[in-house]
Short mmCIF file of C-alpha atoms in Angstrom, two decimals:
data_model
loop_
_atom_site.label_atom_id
_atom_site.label_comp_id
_atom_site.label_asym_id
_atom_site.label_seq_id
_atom_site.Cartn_x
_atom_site.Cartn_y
_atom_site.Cartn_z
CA UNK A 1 23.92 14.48 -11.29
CA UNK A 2 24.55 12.54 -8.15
CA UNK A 3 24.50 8.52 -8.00
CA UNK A 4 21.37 6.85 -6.89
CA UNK A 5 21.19 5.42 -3.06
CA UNK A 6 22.54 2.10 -2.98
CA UNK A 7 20.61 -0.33 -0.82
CA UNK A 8 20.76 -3.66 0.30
CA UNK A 9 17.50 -5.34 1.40
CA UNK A 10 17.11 -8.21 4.09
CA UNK A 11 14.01 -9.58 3.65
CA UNK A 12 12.27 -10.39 0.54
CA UNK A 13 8.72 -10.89 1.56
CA UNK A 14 5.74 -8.57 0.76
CA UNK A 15 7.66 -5.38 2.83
CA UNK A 16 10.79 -5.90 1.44
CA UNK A 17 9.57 -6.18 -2.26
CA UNK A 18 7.09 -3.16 -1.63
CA UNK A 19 10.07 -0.48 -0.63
CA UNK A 20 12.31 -2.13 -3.09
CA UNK A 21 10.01 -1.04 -5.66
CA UNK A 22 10.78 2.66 -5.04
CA UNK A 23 14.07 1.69 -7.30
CA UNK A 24 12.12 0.70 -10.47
CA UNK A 25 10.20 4.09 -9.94
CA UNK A 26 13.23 6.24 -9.58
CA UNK A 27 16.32 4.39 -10.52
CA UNK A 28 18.08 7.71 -10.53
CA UNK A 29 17.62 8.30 -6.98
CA UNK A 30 18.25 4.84 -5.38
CA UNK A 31 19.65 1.49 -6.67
CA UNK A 32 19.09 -2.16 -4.71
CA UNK A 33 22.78 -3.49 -5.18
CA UNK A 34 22.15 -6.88 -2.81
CA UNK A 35 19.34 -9.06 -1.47
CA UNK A 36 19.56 -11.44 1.23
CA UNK A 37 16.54 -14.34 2.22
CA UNK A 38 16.79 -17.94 2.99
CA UNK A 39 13.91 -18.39 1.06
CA UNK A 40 15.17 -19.11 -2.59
CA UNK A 41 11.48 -18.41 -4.49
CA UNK A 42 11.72 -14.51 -3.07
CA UNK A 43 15.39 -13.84 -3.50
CA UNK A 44 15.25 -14.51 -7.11
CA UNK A 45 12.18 -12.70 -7.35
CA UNK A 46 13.48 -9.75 -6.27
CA UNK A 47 16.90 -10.39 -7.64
CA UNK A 48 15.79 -10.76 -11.03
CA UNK A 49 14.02 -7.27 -10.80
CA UNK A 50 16.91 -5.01 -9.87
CA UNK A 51 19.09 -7.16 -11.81
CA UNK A 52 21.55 -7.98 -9.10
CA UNK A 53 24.70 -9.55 -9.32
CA UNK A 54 24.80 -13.37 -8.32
CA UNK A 55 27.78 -12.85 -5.95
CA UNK A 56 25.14 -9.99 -4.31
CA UNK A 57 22.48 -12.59 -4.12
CA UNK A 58 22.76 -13.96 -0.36
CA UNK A 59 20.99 -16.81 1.98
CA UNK A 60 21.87 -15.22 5.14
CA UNK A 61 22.36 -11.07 6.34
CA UNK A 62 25.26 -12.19 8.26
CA UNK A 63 27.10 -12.95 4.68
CA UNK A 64 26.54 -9.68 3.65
CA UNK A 65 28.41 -7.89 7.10
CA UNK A 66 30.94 -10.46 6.78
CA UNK A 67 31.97 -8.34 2.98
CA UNK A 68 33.32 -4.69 3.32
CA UNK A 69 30.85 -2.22 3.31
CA UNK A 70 29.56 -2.03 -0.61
CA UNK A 71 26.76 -0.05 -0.38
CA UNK A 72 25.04 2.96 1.48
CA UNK A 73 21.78 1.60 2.91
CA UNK A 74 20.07 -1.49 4.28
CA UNK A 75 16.39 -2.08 4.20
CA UNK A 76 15.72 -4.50 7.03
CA UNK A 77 12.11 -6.44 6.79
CA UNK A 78 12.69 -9.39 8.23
CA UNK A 79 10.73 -11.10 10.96
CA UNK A 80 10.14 -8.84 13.76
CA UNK A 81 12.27 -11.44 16.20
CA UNK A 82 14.81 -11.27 13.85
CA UNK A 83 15.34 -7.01 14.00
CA UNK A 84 17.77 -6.08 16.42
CA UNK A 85 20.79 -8.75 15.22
CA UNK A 86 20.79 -7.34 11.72
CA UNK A 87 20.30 -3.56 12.72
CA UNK A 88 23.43 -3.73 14.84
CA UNK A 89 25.20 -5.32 12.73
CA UNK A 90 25.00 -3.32 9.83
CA UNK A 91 24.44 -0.02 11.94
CA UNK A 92 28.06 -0.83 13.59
CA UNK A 93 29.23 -1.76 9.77
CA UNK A 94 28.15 1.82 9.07
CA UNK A 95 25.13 1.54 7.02
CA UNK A 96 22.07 3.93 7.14
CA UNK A 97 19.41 2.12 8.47
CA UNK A 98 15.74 1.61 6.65
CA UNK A 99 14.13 -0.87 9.87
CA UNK A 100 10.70 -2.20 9.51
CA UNK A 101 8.20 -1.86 12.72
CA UNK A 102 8.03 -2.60 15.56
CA UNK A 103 11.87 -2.10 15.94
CA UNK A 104 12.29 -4.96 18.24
CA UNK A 105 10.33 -7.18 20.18
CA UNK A 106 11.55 -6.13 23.73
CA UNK A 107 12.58 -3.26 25.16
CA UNK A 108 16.17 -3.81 25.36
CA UNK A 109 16.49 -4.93 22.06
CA UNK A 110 14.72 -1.47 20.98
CA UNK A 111 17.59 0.61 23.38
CA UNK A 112 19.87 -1.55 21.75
CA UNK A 113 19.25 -0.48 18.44
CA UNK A 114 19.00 2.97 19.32
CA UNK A 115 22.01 3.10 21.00
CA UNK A 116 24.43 1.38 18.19
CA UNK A 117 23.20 3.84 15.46
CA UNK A 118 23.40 6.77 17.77
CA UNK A 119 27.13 5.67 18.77
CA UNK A 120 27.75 4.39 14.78
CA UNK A 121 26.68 7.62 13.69
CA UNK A 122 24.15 6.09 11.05
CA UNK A 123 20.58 7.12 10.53
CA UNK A 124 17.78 5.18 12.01
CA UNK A 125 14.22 5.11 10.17
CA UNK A 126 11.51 2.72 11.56
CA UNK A 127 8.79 2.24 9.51
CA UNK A 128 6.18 4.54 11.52
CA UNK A 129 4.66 5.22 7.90
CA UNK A 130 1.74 6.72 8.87
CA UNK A 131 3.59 9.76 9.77
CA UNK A 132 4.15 9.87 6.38
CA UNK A 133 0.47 9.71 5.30
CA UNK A 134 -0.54 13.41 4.08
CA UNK A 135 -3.71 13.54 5.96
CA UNK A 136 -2.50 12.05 9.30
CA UNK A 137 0.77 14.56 8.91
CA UNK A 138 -1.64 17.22 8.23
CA UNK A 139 -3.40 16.69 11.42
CA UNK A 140 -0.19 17.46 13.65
CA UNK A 141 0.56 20.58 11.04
CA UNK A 142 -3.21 21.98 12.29
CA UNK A 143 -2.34 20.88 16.12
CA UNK A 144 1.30 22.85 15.54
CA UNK A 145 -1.07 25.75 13.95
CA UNK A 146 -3.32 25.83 17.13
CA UNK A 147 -6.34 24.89 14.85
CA UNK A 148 -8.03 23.24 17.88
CA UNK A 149 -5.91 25.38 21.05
CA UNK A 150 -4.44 23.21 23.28
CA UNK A 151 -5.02 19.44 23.22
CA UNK A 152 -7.47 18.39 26.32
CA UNK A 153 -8.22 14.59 24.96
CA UNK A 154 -7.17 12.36 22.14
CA UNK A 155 -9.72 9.26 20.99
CA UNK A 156 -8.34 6.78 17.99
CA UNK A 157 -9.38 3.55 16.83
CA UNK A 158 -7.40 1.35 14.72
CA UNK A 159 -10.57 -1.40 12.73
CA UNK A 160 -8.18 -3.88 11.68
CA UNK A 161 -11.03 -5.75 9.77
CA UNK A 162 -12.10 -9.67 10.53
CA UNK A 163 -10.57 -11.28 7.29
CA UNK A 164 -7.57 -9.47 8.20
CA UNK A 165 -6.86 -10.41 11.57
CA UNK A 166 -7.88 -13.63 10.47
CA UNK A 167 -5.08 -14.23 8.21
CA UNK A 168 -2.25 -12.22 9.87
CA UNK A 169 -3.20 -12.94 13.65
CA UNK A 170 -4.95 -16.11 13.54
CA UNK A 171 -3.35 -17.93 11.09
CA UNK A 172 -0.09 -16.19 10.00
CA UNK A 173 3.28 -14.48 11.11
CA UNK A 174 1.93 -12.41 13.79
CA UNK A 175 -0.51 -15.12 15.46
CA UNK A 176 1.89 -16.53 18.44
CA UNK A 177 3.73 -14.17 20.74
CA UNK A 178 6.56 -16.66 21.56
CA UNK A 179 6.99 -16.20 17.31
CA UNK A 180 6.44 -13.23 16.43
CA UNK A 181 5.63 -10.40 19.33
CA UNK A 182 2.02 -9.33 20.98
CA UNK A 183 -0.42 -8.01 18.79
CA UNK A 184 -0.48 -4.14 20.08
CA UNK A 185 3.49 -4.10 19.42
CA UNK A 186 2.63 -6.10 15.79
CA UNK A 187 -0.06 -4.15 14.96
CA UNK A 188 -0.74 -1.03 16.71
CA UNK A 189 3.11 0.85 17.57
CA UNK A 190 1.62 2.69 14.55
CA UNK A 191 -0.89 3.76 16.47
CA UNK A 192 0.52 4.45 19.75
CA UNK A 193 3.43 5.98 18.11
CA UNK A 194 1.21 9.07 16.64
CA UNK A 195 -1.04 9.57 19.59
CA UNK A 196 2.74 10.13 21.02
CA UNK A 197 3.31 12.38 18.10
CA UNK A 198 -0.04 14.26 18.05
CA UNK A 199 0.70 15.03 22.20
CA UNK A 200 3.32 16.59 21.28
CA UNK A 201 6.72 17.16 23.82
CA UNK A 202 4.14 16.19 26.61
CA UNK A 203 5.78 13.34 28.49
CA UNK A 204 3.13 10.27 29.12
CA UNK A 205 3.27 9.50 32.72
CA UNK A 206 1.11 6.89 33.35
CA UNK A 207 -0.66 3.93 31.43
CA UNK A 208 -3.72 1.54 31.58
CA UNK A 209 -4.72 -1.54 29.24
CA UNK A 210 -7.24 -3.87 28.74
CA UNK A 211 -7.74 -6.91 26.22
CA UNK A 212 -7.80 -10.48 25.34
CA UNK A 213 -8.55 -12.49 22.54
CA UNK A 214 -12.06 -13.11 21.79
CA UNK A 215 -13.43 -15.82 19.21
CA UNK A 216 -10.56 -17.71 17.83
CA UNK A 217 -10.10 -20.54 20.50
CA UNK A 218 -10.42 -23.61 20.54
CA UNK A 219 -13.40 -24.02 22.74
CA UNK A 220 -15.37 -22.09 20.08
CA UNK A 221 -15.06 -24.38 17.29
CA UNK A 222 -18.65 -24.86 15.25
CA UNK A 223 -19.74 -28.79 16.30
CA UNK A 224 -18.64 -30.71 12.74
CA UNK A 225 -16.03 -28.44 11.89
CA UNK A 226 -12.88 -29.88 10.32
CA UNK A 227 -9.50 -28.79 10.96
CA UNK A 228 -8.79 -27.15 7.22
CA UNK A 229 -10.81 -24.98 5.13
CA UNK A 230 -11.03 -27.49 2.72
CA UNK A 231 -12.27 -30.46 4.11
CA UNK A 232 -14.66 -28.77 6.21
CA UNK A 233 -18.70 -29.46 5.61
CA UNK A 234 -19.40 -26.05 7.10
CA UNK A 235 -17.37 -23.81 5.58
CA UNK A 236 -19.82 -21.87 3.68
CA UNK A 237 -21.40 -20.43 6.70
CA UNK A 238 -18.24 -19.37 8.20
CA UNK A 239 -17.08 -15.79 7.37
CA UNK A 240 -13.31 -16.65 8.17
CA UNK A 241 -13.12 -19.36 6.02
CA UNK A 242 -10.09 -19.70 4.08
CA UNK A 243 -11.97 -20.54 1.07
CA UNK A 244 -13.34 -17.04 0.75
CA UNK A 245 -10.64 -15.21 2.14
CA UNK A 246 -7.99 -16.68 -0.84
CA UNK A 247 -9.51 -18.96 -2.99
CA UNK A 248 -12.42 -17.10 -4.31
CA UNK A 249 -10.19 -13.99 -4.11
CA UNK A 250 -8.25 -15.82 -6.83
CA UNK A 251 -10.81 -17.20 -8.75
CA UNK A 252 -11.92 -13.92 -8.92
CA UNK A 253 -8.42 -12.77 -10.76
CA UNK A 254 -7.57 -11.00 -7.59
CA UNK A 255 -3.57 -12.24 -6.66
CA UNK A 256 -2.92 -9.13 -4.28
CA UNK A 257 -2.54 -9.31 -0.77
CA UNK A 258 -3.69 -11.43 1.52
CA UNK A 259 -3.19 -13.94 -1.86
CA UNK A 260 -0.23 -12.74 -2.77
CA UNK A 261 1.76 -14.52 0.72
CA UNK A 262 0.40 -17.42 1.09
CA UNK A 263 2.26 -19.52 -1.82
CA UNK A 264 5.75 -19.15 -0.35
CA UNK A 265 7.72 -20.83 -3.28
CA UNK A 266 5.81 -19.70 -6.21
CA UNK A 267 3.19 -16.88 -8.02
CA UNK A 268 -0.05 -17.39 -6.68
CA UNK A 269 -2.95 -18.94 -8.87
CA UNK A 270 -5.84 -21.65 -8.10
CA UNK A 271 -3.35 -24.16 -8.10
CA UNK A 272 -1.16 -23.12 -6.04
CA UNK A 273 -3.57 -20.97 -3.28
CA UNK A 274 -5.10 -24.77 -3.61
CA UNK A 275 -1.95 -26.34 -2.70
CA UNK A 276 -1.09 -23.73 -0.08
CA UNK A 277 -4.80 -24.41 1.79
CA UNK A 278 -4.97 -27.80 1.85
CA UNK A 279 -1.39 -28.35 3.92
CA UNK A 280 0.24 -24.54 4.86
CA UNK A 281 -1.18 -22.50 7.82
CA UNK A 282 -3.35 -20.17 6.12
CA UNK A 283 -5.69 -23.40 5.43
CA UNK A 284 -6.19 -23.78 9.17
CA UNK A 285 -9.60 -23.39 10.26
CA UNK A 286 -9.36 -20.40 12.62
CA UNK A 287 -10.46 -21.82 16.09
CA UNK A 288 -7.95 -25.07 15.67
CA UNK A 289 -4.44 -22.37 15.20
CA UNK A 290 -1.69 -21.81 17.67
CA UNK A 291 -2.66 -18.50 17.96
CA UNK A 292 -2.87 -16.67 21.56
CA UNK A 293 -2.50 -12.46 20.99
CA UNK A 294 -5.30 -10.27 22.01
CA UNK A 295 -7.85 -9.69 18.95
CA UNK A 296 -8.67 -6.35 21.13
CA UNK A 297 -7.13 -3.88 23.58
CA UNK A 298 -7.66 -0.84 25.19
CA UNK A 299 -5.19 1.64 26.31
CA UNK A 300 -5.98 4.65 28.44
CA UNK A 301 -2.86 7.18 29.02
CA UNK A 302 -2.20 10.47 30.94
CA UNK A 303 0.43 12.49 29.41
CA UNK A 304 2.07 16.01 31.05
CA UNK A 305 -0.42 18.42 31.33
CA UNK A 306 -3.42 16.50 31.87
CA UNK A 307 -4.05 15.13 28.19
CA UNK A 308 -5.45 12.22 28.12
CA UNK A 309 -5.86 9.92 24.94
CA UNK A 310 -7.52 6.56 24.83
CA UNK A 311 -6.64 3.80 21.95
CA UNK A 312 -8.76 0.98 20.75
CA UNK A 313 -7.63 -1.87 18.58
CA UNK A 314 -10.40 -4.16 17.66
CA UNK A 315 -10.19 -6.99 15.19
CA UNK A 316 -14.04 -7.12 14.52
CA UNK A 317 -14.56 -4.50 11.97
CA UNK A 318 -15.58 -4.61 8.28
CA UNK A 319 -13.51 -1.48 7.14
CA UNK A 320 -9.47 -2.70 6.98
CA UNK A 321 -7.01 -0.48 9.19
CA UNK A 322 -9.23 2.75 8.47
CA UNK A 323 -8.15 4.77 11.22
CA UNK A 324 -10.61 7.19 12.98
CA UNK A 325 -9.47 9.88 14.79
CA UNK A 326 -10.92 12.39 17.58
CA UNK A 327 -8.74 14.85 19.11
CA UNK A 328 -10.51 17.88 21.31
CA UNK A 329 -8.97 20.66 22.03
CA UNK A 330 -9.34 24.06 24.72
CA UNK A 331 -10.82 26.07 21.00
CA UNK A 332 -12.12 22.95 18.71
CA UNK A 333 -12.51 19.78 17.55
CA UNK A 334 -10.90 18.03 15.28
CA UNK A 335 -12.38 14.63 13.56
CA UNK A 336 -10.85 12.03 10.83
CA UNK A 337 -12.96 9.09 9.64
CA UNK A 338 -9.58 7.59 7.25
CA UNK A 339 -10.56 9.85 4.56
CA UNK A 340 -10.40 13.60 5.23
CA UNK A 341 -10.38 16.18 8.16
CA UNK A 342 -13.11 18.23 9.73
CA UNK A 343 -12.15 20.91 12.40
CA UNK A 344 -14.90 22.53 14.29
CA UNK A 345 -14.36 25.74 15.70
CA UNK A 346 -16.30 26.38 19.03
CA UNK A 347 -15.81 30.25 18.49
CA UNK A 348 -17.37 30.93 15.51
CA UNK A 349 -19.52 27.05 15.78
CA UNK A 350 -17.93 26.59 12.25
CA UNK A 351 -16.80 23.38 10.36
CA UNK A 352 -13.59 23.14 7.97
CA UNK A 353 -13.01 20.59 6.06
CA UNK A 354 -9.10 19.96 4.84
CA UNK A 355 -7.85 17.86 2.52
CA UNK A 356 -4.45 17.45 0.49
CA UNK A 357 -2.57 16.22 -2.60
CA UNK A 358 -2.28 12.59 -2.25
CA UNK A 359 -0.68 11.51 -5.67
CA UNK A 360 1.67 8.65 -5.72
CA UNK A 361 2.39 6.37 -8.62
CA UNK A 362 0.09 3.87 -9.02
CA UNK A 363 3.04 0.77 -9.92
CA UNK A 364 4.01 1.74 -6.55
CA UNK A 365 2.33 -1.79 -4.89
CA UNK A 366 1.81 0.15 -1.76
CA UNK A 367 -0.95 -2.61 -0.34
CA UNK A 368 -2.96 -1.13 2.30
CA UNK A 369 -1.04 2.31 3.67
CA UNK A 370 -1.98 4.38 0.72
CA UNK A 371 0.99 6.60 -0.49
CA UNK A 372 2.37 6.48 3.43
CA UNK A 373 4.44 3.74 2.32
CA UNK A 374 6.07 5.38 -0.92
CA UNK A 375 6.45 8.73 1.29
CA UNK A 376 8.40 7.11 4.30
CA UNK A 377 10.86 5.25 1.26
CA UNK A 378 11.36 8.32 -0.23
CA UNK A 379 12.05 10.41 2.67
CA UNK A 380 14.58 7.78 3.65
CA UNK A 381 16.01 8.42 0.56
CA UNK A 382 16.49 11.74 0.42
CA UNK A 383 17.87 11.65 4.16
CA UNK A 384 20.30 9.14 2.85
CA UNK A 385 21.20 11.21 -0.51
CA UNK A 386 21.45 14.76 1.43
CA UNK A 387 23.02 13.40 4.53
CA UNK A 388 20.11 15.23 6.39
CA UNK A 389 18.22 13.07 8.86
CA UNK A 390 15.44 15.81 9.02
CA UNK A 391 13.69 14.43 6.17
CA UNK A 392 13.13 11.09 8.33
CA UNK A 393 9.85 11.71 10.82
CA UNK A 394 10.22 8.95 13.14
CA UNK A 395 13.79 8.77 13.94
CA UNK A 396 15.69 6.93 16.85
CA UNK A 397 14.60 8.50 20.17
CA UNK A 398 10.99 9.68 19.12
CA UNK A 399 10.77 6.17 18.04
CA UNK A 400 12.09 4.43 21.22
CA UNK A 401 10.02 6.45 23.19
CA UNK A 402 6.69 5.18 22.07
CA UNK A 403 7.85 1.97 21.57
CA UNK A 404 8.06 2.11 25.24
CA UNK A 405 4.75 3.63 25.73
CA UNK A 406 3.80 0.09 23.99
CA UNK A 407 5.30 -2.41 26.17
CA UNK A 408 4.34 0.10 29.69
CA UNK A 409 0.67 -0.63 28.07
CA UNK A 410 1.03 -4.25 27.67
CA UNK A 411 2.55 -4.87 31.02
CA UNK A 412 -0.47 -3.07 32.21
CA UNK A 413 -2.84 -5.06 30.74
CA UNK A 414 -0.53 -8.46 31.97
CA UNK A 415 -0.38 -7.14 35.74
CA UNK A 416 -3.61 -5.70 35.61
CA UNK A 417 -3.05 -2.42 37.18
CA UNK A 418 -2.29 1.51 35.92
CA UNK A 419 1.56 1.38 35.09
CA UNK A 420 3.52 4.38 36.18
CA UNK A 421 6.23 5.09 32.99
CA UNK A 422 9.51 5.07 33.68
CA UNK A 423 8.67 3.11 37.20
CA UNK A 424 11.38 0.12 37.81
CA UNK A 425 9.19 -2.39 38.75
#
């Protein structure tokens, strides 16, 4: 019997603690040996359930490449502006690398990456985990198959859903590009990263983008409207208010995410959601933030070929992150609506539905990505355990492509103009 995987993880937050999970599941196949997070509440958490050694309990990542190497892996979820330090440090250390998206936050830092763990001779695996969704991986497995003939157009929308936006990209981690990073790289590499995937080897040659943010300024704030949730004589008539999107969540037993982030130094109940609102950001009313990323974009692109694809992120949407999918091809059609797949053949003017085994363990904690999230861990994993980088989908230069793609379609949307890839300036 071999020895479980042993990883260190660098960053404790909801991420970290998710794919750390995958240890409790299957502590024969991979063991978390070391945790490192300034923030004292989440280290223990997490350090108490994988029962790691105090000496292996850390503040800082840089403690942990100051020891000799000590274990196999590192599982890097730490704030996106804080990627590329760790990653080439512990890719030049020699660990395997598990690197939460978007890989960096500029372009450099992305070749940057790339190019330590190509020269270190370490495996990269950013966390494109919707590759790893069945039904979205089935959809390039009918593409491969020639289900639809050759790809003409691609259409996919990403509904990120109004509370959620709300409390990741008005109020939280993700709301402030100087922060965090703009909300297509935050949000949506996902996205542009498998209408990459779905084109196939086509090269993208050229790039147009649209968006702002609509709603959540300043100027918009509701005449009487306080500055917090909680003081605010209004509130009830104002879907993003705080007060429904946490408190009655947790009045209602409900301490998952969005809940479950908010109360940085402790579990979350009334008390301390309460405490959270009334003086931490996710009490803010949402048109008094410091928030300034686009709440929706468009991006048009033209790969080899002729294929074209269109994207549309839109924060205004009841259903959360439901991803639905067009792609038409030169013998079909193919449709997903986040559920299952229809294919129309124009031939025999037939419909096929598919659908597959989606089964993972429900203790899993996998939030909102279905079993993507427990696939993409696992496949790490096993790339680790076999020495076999096949088993990772979205390795280093796939991955820095269309993390390109990304910032070509925001610096569209900045200048204003169709972008030519690969163009200097």
């Amino acid at each position: 019997m071999t020895s479980p995987v042993r990883v260190i993880v660098v960053g404790a937050g909801n991420r970290g603690q998710n794919y750390s999970n995958f240890a409790s599941i299957h502590p024969e196949r991979m063991k978390v040996v070391a945790v490192a997070d300034p923030r004292k509440f989440a280290r223990t958490k997490l350090g108490k359930q994988h029962s790691i050694k105090d000496e292996n309990m850390f503040e800082d990542w840089q403690c942990v490449v100051d020891r000799e190497k000590f274990a196999d892996a590192v599982i890097i979820c730490t704030p996106d502006r804080i990627h590329k330090e760790p990653a080439v440090a512990f890719a030049k250390k020699g660990y395997h690398i598990l690197l939460e998206k978007p890989m960096a936050t500029t372009r450099e830092d992305c070749q940057m990456i790339v190019q330590t763990c190509l020269q270190s001779g370490v495996m990269l695996s950013v966390g494109h985990v919707l590759r790893y969704d069945p039904t979205i991986h089935k959809i390039k497995e009918l593409i491969d198959a020639g289900a639809i003939g050759d790809i003409v157009h691609i259409q996919h929308l990403e509904p990120v859903g109004f509370y959620h936006f709300a409390h990741s990209f008005v109020r939280g981690n993700w709301r402030n590009e100087a922060e965090s990073a703009f909300s297509l790289l935050a949000k949506s590499c996902h996205d542009i990263d498998l209408i990459h995937h779905w084109a196939g080897a086509r090269r993208c040659l050229k790039v147009s983008s649209f968006g702002s943010l609509s709603l959540f300024r300043k100027e918009n704030k509701p005449t009487g409207a306080a500055d917090r949730c909680l003081d605010c004589p209004i509130e009830t008539d104002c879907p993003y208010s705080a007060c429904k999107i946490y408190l009655d969540r947790i009045k209602a037993g409900h301490s998952g995410w969005p809940v479950s982030v908010i109360c940085a130094d402790s579990h979350p109940d009334v008390e301390s959601v309460t405490r959270a609102l009334r003086a931490g950001p996710y009490g803010r009313c949402v048109y008094a933030c410091d928030n300034d990323v686009c709440s929706n974009q468009i991006v048009n692109m033209e790969f080899e070929g002729g294929v074209t694809a269109a994207f549309t992120m839109v924060a205004f949407t009841q259903e959360i992150c439901q991803r639905k999918t067009s792609i038409y091809g030169s013998k079909g059609e193919l449709s997903y609506d986040g559920q299952g797949i229809r294919v129309f053949d124009f031939l025999t003017q037939k419909s096929t539905k598919h659908s597959v085994q989606d089964d993972p363990p429900e203790e899993f904690g996998m939030g909102g990505h279905a079993s993507a999230d427990y696939n993409f861990i696992s496949a790490f994993v096993s790339a680790v355990a076999d020495s076999d980088p096949s088993h990772i989908r979205s390795g280093p230069e796939e991955t820095l492509m269309s993390h390109l793609l990304v910032f070509e379609a925001e610096r569209s949307r900045l200048q204003g103009r169709v972008v030519y890839c690969g163009e200097t300036n």
